[in-house]
Short mmCIF file of N, CA and C and ligand atoms in Angstrom, two decimals:
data_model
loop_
_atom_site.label_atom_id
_atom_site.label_comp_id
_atom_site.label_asym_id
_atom_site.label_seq_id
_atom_site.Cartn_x
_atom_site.Cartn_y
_atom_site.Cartn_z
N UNK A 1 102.50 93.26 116.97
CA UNK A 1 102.67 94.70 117.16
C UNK A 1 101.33 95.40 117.35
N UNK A 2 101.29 96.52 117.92
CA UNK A 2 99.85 96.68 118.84
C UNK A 2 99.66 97.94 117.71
N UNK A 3 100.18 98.52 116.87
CA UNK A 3 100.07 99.22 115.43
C UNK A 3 99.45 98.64 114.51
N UNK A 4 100.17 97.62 114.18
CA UNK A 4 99.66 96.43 113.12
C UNK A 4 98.08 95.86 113.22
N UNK A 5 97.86 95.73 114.58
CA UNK A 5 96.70 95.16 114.75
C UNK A 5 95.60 96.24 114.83
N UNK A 6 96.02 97.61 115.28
CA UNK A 6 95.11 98.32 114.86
C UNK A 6 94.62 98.58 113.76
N UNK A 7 95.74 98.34 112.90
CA UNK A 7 95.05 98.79 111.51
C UNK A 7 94.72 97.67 110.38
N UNK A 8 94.77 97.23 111.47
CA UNK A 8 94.19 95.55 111.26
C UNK A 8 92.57 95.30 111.32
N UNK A 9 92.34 95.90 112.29
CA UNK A 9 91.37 95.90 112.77
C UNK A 9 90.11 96.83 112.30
N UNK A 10 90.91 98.10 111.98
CA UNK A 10 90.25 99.39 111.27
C UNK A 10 89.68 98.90 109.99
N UNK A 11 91.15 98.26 109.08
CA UNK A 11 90.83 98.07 107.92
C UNK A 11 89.36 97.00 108.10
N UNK A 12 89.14 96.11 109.05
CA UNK A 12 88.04 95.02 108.54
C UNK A 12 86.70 95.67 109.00
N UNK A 13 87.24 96.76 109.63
CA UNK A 13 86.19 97.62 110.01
C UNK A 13 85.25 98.12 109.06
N UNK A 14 86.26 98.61 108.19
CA UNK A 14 85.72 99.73 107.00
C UNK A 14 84.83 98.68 106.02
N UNK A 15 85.66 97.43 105.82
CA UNK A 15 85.73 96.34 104.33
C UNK A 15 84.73 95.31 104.65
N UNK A 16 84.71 95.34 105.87
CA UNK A 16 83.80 93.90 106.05
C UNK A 16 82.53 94.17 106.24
N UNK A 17 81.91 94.98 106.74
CA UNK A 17 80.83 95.44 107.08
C UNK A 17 79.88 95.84 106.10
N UNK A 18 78.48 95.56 105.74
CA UNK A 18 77.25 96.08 105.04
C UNK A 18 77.74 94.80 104.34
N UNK A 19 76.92 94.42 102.67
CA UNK A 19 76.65 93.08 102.11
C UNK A 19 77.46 94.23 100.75
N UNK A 20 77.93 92.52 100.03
CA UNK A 20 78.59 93.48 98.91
C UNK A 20 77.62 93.54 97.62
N UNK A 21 76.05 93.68 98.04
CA UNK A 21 75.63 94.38 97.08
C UNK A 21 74.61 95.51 97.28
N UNK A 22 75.15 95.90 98.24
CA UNK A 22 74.51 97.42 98.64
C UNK A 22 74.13 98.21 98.20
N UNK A 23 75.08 98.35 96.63
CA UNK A 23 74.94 99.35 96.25
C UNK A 23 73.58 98.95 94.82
N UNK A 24 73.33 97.41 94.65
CA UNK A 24 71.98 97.05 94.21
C UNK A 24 71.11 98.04 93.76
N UNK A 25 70.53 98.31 92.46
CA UNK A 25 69.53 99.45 92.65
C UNK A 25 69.97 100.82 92.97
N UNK A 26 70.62 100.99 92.96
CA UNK A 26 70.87 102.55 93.14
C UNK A 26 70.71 103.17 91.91
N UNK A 27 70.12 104.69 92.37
CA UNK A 27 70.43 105.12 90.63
C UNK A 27 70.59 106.76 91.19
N UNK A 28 70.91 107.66 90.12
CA UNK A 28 71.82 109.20 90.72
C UNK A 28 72.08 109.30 91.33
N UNK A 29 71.88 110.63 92.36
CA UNK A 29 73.22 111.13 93.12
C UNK A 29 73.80 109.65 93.87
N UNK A 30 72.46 108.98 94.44
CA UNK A 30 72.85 107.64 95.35
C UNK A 30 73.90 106.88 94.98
N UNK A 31 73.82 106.83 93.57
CA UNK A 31 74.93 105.76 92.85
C UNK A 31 75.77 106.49 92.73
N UNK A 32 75.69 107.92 92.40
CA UNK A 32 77.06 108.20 92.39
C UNK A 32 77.96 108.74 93.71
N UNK A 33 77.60 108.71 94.58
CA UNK A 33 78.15 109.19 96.07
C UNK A 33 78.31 107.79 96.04
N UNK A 34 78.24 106.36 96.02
CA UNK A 34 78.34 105.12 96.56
C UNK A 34 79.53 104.89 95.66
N UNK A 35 79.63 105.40 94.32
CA UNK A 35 80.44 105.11 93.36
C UNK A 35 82.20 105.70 94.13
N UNK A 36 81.81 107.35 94.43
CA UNK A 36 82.68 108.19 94.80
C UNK A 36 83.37 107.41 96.19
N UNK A 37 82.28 106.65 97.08
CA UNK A 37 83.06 105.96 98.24
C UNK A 37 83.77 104.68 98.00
N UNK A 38 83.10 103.99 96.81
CA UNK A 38 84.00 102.89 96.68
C UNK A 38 85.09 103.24 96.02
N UNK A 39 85.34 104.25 95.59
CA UNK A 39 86.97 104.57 95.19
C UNK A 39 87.67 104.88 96.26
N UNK A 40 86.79 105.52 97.38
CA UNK A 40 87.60 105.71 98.72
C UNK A 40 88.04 104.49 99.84
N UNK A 41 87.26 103.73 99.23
CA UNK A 41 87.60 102.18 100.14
C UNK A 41 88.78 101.44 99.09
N UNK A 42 88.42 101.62 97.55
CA UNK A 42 89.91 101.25 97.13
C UNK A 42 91.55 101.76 97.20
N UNK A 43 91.30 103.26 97.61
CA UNK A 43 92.34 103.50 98.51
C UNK A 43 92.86 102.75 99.61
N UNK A 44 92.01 102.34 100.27
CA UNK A 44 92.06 102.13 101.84
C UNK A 44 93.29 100.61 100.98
N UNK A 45 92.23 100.27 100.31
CA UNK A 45 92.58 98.31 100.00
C UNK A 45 94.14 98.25 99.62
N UNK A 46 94.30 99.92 98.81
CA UNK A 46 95.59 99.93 97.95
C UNK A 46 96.75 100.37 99.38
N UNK A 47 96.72 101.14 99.90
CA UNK A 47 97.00 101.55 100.95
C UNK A 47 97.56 100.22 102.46
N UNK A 48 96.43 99.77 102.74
CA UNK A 48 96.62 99.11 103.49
C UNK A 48 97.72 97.80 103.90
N UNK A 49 98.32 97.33 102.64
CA UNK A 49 99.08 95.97 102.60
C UNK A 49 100.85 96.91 102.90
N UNK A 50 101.01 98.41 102.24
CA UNK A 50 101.92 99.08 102.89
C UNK A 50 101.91 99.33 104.11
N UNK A 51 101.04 100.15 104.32
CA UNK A 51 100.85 100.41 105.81
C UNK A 51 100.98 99.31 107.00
N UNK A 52 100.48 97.89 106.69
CA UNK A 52 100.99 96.55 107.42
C UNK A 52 102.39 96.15 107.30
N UNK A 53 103.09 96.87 106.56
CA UNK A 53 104.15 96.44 106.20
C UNK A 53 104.22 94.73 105.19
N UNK A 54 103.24 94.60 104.53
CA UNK A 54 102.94 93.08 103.59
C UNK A 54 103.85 93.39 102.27
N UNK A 55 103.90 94.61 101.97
CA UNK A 55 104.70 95.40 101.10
C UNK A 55 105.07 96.41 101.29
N UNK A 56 106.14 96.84 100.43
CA UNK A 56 106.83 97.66 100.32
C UNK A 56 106.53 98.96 100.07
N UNK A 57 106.79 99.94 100.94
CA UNK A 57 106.37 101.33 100.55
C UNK A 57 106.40 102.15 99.00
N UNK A 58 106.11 102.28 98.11
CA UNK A 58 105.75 102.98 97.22
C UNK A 58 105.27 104.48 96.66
N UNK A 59 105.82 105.52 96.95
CA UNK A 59 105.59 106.89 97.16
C UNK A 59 105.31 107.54 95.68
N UNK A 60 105.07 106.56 94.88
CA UNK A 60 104.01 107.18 93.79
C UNK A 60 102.94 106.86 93.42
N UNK A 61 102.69 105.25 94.31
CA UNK A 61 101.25 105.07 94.67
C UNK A 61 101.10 105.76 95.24
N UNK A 62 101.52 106.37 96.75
CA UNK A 62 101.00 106.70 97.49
C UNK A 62 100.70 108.26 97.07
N UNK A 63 101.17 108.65 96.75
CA UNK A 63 100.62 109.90 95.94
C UNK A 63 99.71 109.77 95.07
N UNK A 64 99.22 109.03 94.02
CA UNK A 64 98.07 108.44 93.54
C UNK A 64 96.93 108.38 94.33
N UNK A 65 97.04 107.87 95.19
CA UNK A 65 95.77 107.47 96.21
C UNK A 65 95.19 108.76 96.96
N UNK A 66 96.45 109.52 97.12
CA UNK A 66 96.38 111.05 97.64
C UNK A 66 94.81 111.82 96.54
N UNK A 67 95.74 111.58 95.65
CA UNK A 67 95.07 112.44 94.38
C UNK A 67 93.25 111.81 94.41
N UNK A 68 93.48 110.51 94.87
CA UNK A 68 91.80 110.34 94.26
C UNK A 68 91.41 110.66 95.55
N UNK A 69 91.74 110.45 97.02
CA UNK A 69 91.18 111.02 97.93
C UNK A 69 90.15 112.22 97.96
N UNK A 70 91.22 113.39 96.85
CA UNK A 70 91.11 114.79 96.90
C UNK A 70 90.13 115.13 95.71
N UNK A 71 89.95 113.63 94.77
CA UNK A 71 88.97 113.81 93.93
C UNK A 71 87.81 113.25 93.99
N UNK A 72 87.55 113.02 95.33
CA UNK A 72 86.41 112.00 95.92
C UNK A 72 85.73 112.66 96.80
N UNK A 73 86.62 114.05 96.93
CA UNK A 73 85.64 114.69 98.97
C UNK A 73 85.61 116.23 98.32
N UNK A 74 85.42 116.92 99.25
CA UNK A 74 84.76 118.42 98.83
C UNK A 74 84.10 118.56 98.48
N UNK A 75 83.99 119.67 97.45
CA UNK A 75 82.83 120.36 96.66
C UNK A 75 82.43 118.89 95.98
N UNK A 76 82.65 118.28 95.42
CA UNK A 76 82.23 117.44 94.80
C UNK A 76 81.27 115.88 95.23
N UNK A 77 81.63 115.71 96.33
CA UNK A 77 81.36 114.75 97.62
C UNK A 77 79.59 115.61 97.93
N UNK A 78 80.15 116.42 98.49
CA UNK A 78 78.83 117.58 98.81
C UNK A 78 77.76 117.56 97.65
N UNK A 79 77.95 117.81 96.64
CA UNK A 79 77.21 118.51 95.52
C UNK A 79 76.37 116.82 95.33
N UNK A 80 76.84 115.61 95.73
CA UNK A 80 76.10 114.26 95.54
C UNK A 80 75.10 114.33 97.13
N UNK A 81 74.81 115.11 98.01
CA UNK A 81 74.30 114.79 99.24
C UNK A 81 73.09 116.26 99.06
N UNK A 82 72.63 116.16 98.17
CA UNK A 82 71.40 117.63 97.96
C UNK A 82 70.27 117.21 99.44
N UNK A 83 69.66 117.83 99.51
CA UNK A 83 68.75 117.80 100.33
C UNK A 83 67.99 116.88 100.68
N UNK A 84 67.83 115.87 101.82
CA UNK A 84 66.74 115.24 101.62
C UNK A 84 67.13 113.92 101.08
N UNK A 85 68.72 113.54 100.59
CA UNK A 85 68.26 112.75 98.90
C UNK A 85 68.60 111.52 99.71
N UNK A 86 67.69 110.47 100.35
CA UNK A 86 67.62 109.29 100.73
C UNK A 86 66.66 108.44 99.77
N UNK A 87 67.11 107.43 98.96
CA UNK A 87 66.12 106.57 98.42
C UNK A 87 66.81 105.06 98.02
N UNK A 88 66.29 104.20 97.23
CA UNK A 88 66.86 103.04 97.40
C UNK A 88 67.59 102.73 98.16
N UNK A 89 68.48 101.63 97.68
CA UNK A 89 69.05 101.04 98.77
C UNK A 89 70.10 102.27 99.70
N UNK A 90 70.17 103.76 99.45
CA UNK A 90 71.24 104.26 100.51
C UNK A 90 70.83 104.07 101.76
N UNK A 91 72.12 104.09 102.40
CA UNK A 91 72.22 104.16 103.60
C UNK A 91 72.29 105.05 104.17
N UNK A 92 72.17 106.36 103.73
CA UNK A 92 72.44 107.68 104.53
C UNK A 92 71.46 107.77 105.50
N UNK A 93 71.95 108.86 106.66
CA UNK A 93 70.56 109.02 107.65
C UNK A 93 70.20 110.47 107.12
N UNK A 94 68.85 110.36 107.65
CA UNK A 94 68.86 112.35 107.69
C UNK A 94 69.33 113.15 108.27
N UNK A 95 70.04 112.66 109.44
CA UNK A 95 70.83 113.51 110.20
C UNK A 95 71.92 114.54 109.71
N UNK A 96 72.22 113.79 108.40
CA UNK A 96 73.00 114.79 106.92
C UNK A 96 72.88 116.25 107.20
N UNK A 97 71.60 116.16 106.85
CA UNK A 97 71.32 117.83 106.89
C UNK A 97 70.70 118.28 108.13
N UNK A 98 70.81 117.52 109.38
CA UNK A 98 69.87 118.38 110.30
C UNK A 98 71.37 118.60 110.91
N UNK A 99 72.57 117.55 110.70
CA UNK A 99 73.93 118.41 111.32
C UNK A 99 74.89 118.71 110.01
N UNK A 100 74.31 119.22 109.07
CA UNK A 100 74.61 119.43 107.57
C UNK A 100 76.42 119.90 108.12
N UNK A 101 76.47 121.19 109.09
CA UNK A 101 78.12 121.51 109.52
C UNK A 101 79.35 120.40 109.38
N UNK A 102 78.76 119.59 110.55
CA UNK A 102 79.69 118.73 110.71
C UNK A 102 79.54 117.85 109.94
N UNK A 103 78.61 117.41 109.19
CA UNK A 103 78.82 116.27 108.21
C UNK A 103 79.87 117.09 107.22
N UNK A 104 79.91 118.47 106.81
CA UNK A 104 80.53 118.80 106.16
C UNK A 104 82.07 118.89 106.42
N UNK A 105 82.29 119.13 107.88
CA UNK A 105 83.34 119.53 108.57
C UNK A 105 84.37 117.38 108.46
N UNK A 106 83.55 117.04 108.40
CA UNK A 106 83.82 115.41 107.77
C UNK A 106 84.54 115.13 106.56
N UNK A 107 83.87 115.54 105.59
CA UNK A 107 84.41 115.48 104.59
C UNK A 107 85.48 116.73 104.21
N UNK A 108 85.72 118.11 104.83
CA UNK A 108 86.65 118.97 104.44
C UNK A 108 87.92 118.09 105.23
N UNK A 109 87.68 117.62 106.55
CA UNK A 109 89.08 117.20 106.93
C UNK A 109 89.35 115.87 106.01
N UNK A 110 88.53 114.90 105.63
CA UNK A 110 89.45 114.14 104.52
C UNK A 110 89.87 114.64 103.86
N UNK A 111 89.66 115.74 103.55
CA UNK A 111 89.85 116.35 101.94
C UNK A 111 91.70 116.65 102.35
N UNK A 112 91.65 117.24 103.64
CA UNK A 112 92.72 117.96 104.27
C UNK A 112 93.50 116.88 104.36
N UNK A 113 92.98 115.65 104.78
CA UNK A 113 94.06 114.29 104.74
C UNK A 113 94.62 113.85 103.79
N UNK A 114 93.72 114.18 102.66
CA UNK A 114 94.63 113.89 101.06
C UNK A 114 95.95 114.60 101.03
N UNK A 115 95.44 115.86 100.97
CA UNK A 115 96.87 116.32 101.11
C UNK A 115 98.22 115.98 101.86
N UNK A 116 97.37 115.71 103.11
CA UNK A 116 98.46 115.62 104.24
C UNK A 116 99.11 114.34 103.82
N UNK A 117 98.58 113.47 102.96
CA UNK A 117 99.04 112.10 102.50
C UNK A 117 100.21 111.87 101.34
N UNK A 118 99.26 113.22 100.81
CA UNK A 118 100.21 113.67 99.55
C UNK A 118 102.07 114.34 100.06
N UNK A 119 101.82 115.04 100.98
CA UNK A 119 103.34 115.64 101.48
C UNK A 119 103.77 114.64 102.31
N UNK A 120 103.23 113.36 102.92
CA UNK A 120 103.86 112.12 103.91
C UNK A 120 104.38 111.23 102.98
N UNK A 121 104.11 111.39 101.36
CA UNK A 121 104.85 110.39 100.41
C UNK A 121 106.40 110.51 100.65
N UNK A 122 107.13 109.65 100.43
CA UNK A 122 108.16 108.55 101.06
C UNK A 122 108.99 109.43 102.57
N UNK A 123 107.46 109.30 103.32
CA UNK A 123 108.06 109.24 104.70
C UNK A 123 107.05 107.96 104.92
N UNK A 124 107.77 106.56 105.68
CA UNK A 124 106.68 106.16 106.06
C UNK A 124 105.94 106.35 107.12
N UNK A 125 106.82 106.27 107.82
CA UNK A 125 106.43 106.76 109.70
C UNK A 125 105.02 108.45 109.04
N UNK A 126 104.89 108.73 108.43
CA UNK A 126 104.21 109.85 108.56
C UNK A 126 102.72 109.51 107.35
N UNK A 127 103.26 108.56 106.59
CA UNK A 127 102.20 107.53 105.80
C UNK A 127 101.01 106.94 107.15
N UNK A 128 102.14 105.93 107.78
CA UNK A 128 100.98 105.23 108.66
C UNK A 128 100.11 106.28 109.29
N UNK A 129 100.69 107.49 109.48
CA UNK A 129 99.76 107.64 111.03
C UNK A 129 98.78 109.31 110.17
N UNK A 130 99.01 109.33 109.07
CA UNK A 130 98.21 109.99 107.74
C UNK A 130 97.12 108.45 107.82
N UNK A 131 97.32 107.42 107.24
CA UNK A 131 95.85 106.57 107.26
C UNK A 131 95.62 106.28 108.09
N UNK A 132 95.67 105.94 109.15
CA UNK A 132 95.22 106.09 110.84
C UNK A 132 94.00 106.73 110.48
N UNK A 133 94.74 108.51 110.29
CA UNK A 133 93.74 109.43 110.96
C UNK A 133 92.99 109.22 109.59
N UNK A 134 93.22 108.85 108.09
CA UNK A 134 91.95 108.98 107.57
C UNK A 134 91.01 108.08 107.71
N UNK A 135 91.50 106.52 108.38
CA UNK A 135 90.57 105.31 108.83
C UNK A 135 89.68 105.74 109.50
N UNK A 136 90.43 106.92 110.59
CA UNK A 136 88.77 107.39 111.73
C UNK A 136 88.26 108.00 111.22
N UNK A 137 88.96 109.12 110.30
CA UNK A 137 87.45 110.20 109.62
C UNK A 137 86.86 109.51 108.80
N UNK A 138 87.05 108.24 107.97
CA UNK A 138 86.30 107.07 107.20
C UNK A 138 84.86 106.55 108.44
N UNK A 139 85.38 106.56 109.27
CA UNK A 139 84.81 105.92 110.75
C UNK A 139 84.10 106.54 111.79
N UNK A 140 84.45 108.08 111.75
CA UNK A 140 83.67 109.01 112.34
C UNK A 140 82.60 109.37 111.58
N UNK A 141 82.67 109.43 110.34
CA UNK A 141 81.46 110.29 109.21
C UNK A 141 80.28 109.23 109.25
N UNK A 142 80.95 107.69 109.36
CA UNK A 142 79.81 106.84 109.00
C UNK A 142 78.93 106.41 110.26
N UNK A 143 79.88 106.15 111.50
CA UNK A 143 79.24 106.13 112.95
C UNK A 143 77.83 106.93 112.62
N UNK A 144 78.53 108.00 112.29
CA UNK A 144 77.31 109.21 112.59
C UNK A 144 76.28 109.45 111.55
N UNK A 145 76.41 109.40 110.45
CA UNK A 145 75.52 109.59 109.17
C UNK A 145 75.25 108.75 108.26
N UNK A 146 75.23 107.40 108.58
CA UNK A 146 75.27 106.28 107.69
C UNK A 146 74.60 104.92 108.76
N UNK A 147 73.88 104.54 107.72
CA UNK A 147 73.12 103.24 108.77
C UNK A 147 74.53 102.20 109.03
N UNK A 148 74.41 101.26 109.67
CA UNK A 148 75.17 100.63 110.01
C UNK A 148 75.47 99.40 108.93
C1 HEC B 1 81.51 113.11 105.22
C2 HEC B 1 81.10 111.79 105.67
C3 HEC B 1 81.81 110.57 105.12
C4 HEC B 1 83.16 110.35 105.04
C5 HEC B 1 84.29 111.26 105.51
C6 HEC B 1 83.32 109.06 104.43
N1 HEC B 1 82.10 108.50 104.14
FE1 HEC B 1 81.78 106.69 103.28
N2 HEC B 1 79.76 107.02 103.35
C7 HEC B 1 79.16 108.14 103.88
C8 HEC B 1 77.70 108.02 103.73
C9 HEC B 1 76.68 109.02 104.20
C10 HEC B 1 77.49 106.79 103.09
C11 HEC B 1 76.12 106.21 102.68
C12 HEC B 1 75.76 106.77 101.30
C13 HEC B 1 74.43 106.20 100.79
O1 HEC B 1 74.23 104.96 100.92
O2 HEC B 1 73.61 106.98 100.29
C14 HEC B 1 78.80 106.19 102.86
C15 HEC B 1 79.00 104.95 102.25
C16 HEC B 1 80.23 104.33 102.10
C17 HEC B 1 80.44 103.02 101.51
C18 HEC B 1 79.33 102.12 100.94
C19 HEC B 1 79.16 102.47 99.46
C20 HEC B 1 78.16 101.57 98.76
O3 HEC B 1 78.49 101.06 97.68
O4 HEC B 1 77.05 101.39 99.28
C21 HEC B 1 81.78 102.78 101.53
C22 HEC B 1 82.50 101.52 101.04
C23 HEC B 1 82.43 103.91 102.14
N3 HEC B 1 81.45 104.85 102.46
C24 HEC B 1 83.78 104.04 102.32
C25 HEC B 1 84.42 105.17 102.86
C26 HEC B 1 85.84 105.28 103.11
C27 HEC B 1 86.86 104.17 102.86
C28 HEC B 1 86.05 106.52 103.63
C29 HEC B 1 87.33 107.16 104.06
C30 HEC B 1 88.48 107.09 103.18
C31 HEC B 1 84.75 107.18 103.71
N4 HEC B 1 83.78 106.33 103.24
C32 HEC B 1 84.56 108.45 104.20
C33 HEC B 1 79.77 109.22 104.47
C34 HEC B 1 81.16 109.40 104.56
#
């Protein structure tokens, strides 16, 4: 199925990529914005085996996952990206703040996808194509503001 394999593909996108000890050495905001994304990639992990259809839909996980989405982005997401703050091992670029808007405009529409994830609980047809679009804003923010 040409669905399946996209998000097939997305997912190894997100999971496979960088070394799994990246986050090595980190210490404040760094560690904790790296902390805040690996809860957003354990969404993805929790998420993903429904969305393939490997299991069975679940609409109070999936509302769960909603919730940490929405407790992972915004004001709070922001308030870990102060000025400037590149050191150890992050990967951020500076481009952060020289397109500070749209990096922001990044993280308000995940924020907006939580929700939208949260009201798609037990629809599935409206599940899949809710993580779709949060796989690309996972995928658009990092293209652009994150080393590779
Ligand atoms: C607003 C932009 C933005 C969005 C949206 C975003 N990220 Fe990130 N992400 C970043 C930046 C910038 C870094 C690098 C942070 C650093 O190393 O200082 C990062 C790093 C990561 C890392 C590596 C963390 C580590 O331990 O080094 C993971 C995993 C990750 N993001 C997952 C996700 C997932 C999954 C989503 C979507 C559900 C997502 N991100 C959405 C900007 C974003």
């Amino acid at each position: 199925m040409r669905g399946q394999l996209f998000v097939t593909g997305l997912v190894s996108a997100i999971f496979l990529t960088g070394t799994v000890f990246a986050h090595e050495g980190a210490t404040g905001v760094v560690k904790e914005r790296m902390d805040m994304m690996e809860n957003l990639k354990s969404v993805m992990k929790t998420l993903a085996p429904m969305v393939k259809g490997q299991k069975e839909m679940d609409s109070q996980v999936v509302i769960e996952q909603a919730k940490i989405i929405r407790q992972n982005t915004g004001e709070v997401l922001l308030s870990k990206f102060p000025k400037d703050s590149i050191h150890g091992p992050s990967e951020a670029l500076p481009e952060i703040w020289q397109e500070w808007d749209k990096f922001k405009g990044y993280n308000t529409k995940l924020s907006e996808l939580g929700m939208a994830l949260n009201e798609a609980a037990g629809d599935p047809d409206a599940v899949i194509a809710t993580f779709k679009a949060i796989g690309g804003t996972c995928g658009a923010c990092h293209k652009q503001f994150k080393k590779d």
